[in-house]
Amino acid sequence: MSHSSFDRRSFLKGAGGLAALTALGAGGLRNALAAQIADDATWQQAKGTTINFISENTPPTTAIAANLEAFKKLTGITVNITQMELGALVQKVALDFGSGRSAYDVIYADPYQIVAPYRQGLTDLNTLNGKNGLPAIPKGVGDFIPTQLGAAGYFENRKSLYALPYDCPTMIWIYRKDLFDKYHDRMAADLGFDPTPSDKITWEQYYRIAEWFNGDHVKEVKYGTGHQAKQYDSLQCDFSNVLMAYGGEYFNNGDRVGLLGSAEPGPCTLDQPAAIEAATFYQKLLKIADPGSTSWDWTGLANAFGNKRFAMMPQWHEFAGSLESGDLKGKVGYAPLPTGPKRSVNLYGGCGIGINGNATGKQQTAAWLFLVWATSPQTQLAGLKSKAGGGTPTRTSVYEMPEVQKASTPPTDMPNMLTADTMKVAWQPDHIGLRPKIPSWNQADTAVFTELSRMLAGQKKPAAAMKAAKRKVDSATGA
Amino acid sequence: MTTRVKRPGQGFELAMMTPALILLAAISLVPLGTMIYMSLSKVSLIGGLSLSFAGLANWTRLFTDPDIGASWLRTVVYFVATVGLEMVLGTLIALLVHSLIRGRNLVLSLVLIPMFIAPIIVGLLGRFLFDPSFGLYSWLLASTGLYEGNVMGSVGPAMYTVIGLDVWEWTPLVALIVLAGLTAVPTDILEAADVDGASYRHKLWHIVLPAITPILLVALLIRSMDALRFFAIIFITTNGGPADSTKTVPIRLYDIAFRFFDLGYASAVGLTMLAVSIIIATVFVRVLERREATP
Amino acid sequence: MTRISHVTSRVMRFVLVGLVLAWTLVPIAWMVLSSFKPDNVITSASPQLIFSPTLAHYQALFSGGNNLWHNITASLIVTGVSTAIAVVLGAMGGYGLSRIRIRGKQHLAFWIISTRMAPIAAVIVPLYLMFRYLNLLDSYTGLIVAYLSFNLPFAIWLMTAFFDDLPRDLEEAATIDGATKWQVFWRVALPLMKPGIATTTILCFIFAWNDYAFATTFGGPGTSTIPIAAAQLLTQTGIDWGQLLAIGTVVVCPMAVFGLLVKRWLVTGLTLGAVK
């Protein structure tokens, strides 16, 4: 730990220098910081190599793709980026591993769909970090937000490091600030409590706020709440916030199974009273939600919010960037999700990037250099400013940079940072929600969202749905 | 086959077939063998592909998996509805286009467009048209009061929509094939019927339809093969939901193979699909042959 | 028949043609129209017919690193070559199969077409392993071979039916005149088969052109076809509807013209063929 406190101090110094360097313009800044990480010879050691990076179509990758020239200039390495939808990516990566090849050297490693089932296919990054003349991760792994490093980087224990935290979409409460401001007093009077979104509001109160908006009080929106309840991964994510807030868990020791993961999680606990209570509430909530909800995944939901169909939604925080660039600019508010009988839960959906274990020699060296660069503070800062998209940083140090802190209040050139205060809370161990990280997660996920979809369609009662889900999860995990 | 020309051996015919057969065997028998072998194994992808013999485990699971059974029922509905509608509508459109005197070429080439658009794009176009917040068709349905709910998010309408998209894409293919058949119906027969004062319906039932039956079966065979194979439209729109209501066997197979990577079980499911296709095709081909035997 | 019923049937025909065209064309027209709309109009809650048109989506499609020309080229190469091979081998194989006299001929014919029935998701993995072994992944050759797996049996099947239909007199006359079998095939049978070849070509082209599943598994950055480009517009943060509609338009317009040009061939081709 002494190491990381040293890093922190040295970083703060760096941050001061950073502010000064900003004046030099982005190019100068990048080179100066790259020089802090390693010297030119170290950066250039895999010159002339070409590596392939397979990634989900996600904002940080879009920003990096727009900035690849800088990496090529620094290292002489050519990076080909292939972006695709997550399902197609998992298929490609699994086939790559299964056929023992390294068509993709750098892999966007979803903790649940890639790290948990296929971790043996990934290189242990500890064997590269600062070893054999390779550069070390700037500021050490301790600079990554601890919950994210645990969830995205490790499996079962902290011996092998499979991936570095790369992006960090997390579900929060996104709402129409303009409407909540305008109707605050009427709502407070009608409902009997202060409706301002925060983790002090309970899910029951969230329901009542949604119901209030459904009534004839407002012309601006038709419905109170919208959800990503398509029979898909998004439905499981949306439900997990409620489930864990009510004290329900997928498995015993949910915290451990969520953070580090487990190959043998034991029997599924979705049939326990707290989980059934959560499902009952979720069914009730979806009955008054925008009826479009059952066909929306997260993108459909964000679109509908942009179309002013409803006043609030549980949604991934990285949508702030696109919402703040549409006609809702300045009218959107962010808060941690409501609290349940147990706590407020904000589901984490971040990913790391790792290196294909079949990559060897120069390929592996080049892949490591790319990892160091792509997750470095300066690249994350550039991502925040990128016009091409950009995600939110996974490093504590970036959030502490003065210019980033300044950007968390409007007007801002880093719209994603408007969520910064919310995220600081959401990523605390007592606020973050972590799905089970188990090798058979895809089967378990499918069982859960299929049963939930049946429940929402009115084909099953909450208790029956949860029991059926438990049965299927157990048969998938072999418990 | 009563030809009087003396034929010396069949070497030439064999030589003509050989390249095609060798290539076909390579790209079909090897995968088929692999599938059969995998269906008897437990397949693991981690650390390189490895197979361990599992006996009939995948097959017993296949016959006890209630989800697969439910998917087969949905597949029957989907199959009968899409292929049935495509055949009926395709034939009607072909008759209509055939009866046109002016503008026939123009109408036909417009009607054919959908089949040139990849199913994946058709599916996305469907999502665009039926999106509850900005879809043109959702808006039309709601403003005419026909359906106010969420089309792709409700059990029932979701299935009608994916069937509708498939019918939209592939009816043109059937229409085209049937039209070709109609063009071959000798016009003098039709004209003779006209002189006799036969009604249109009479002509249709007793002259036209019997004449085009073989080609209808060809169209039916082509569409049946593909109705079981193609899954892109459902995959990109509902992906089986809501409440599994559009989860046909190909979609479930995709899940098993590429989301769960349970490749042994996937092979067993795939082989049953192949068997079903072959049975359907056999029936159609038998009917076709019987038709041909009786001129 | 009476004049009145004649008029009614004409009106009926008009109405029906209108209905068929509306069913087919409204989605396409809406797609083409919307591809010229700015993003916020595309997803506006009520359909907009009046807007200030923009070419932004087309510019985005045809500029930058992910230029659609690459995808169009890849689609044309893969579809074109696989169709050509399928038709050539299909014509030869179809002729051979049609003229050969062996026992179990129907079984052979049925086996050929049954290879086209294998479910896509199940054959992908064996083919993937095969291609990996032969180093054909992310190559045009790999995709061409993959498309042959469904187009070759289809071509042989269709061409056999066409050749079965061809009157034998001319071939027999040529044989008596001393022509070799190859000359009979090349000079007599094949020229008569032009419409059949056109039909086969077009149908094979459609099936390869429309494929997504094979292209996404066996293809890669160097071989992304148009359907892959379309699917890549589905991103984590949203579907780029503008570009998607533009891709749709780019695909549809040449096809509409193409359809107009080849329609004659298609109809006459099918007439000569499978119909007895």
Short mmCIF file of C-alpha atoms in Angstrom, two decimals, chain A residues 86 110 112-113 171 227-244 249-251 270 282 286 293 296-298 314 316 337 345-349 433-437 441-453 455-456 466 469 473, chain B residues 259:
data_model
loop_
_atom_site.label_atom_id
_atom_site.label_comp_id
_atom_site.label_asym_id
_atom_site.label_seq_id
_atom_site.Cartn_x
_atom_site.Cartn_y
_atom_site.Cartn_z
CA LEU A 86 -20.95 -7.46 -27.99
CA ASP A 110 -16.22 -8.24 -20.82
CA TYR A 112 -18.93 -11.72 -17.48
CA GLN A 113 -18.87 -12.94 -21.06
CA MET A 171 -26.61 2.46 -14.25
CA HIS A 227 -37.10 0.89 -18.93
CA GLN A 228 -34.78 -1.25 -21.03
CA ALA A 229 -36.97 -4.34 -20.68
CA LYS A 230 -36.54 -6.06 -24.04
CA GLN A 231 -35.96 -9.80 -23.65
CA TYR A 232 -32.23 -9.27 -23.64
CA ASP A 233 -29.26 -8.62 -21.37
CA SER A 234 -30.64 -5.12 -20.71
CA LEU A 235 -33.68 -6.54 -18.90
CA GLN A 236 -31.50 -8.46 -16.47
CA CYS A 237 -29.43 -5.30 -15.87
CA ASP A 238 -32.50 -3.16 -15.24
CA PHE A 239 -33.93 -5.74 -12.85
CA SER A 240 -30.65 -6.29 -11.00
CA ASN A 241 -30.79 -2.74 -9.61
CA VAL A 242 -34.12 -3.49 -7.97
CA LEU A 243 -33.20 -7.04 -6.99
CA MET A 244 -30.12 -6.07 -5.02
CA GLU A 249 -28.96 -11.86 -4.58
CA TYR A 250 -28.18 -14.23 -7.40
CA PHE A 251 -25.99 -16.32 -5.11
CA LEU A 270 -33.31 -16.08 -6.68
CA TYR A 282 -40.48 -4.75 -10.63
CA LEU A 286 -43.24 -1.98 -15.37
CA SER A 293 -40.21 -0.49 -22.52
CA TRP A 296 -36.27 -1.31 -25.84
CA ASP A 297 -32.70 -2.18 -25.05
CA TRP A 298 -30.53 0.63 -23.67
CA PRO A 314 -32.55 3.89 -14.90
CA TRP A 316 -26.11 3.77 -18.18
CA LEU A 337 -30.64 5.03 -8.24
CA VAL A 345 -27.71 -0.28 -6.11
CA ASN A 346 -26.15 1.02 -9.31
CA LEU A 347 -25.26 -1.84 -11.62
CA TYR A 348 -21.77 -1.77 -13.04
CA GLY A 349 -21.35 -2.68 -16.69
CA GLY A 433 -24.15 -3.41 -8.08
CA LEU A 434 -22.18 -6.34 -9.39
CA ARG A 435 -23.69 -9.21 -11.33
CA PRO A 436 -22.33 -12.67 -10.69
CA LYS A 437 -19.05 -13.25 -12.47
CA TRP A 441 -23.10 -16.35 -16.93
CA ASN A 442 -24.52 -16.29 -20.46
CA GLN A 443 -26.85 -19.20 -19.68
CA ALA A 444 -27.75 -17.72 -16.30
CA ASP A 445 -28.35 -14.29 -17.83
CA THR A 446 -30.57 -15.79 -20.54
CA ALA A 447 -32.55 -17.77 -17.97
CA VAL A 448 -33.10 -14.65 -15.87
CA PHE A 449 -34.14 -12.28 -18.64
CA THR A 450 -36.33 -14.90 -20.30
CA GLU A 451 -38.25 -15.59 -17.10
CA LEU A 452 -38.51 -11.87 -16.35
CA SER A 453 -39.87 -11.29 -19.84
CA MET A 455 -43.39 -12.30 -15.95
CA LEU A 456 -43.76 -8.91 -17.64
CA MET A 466 -38.00 -16.44 -9.92
CA ALA A 469 -35.01 -18.79 -13.13
CA VAL A 473 -29.43 -21.04 -13.35
CA ARG B 259 -23.82 -17.49 -26.63
#
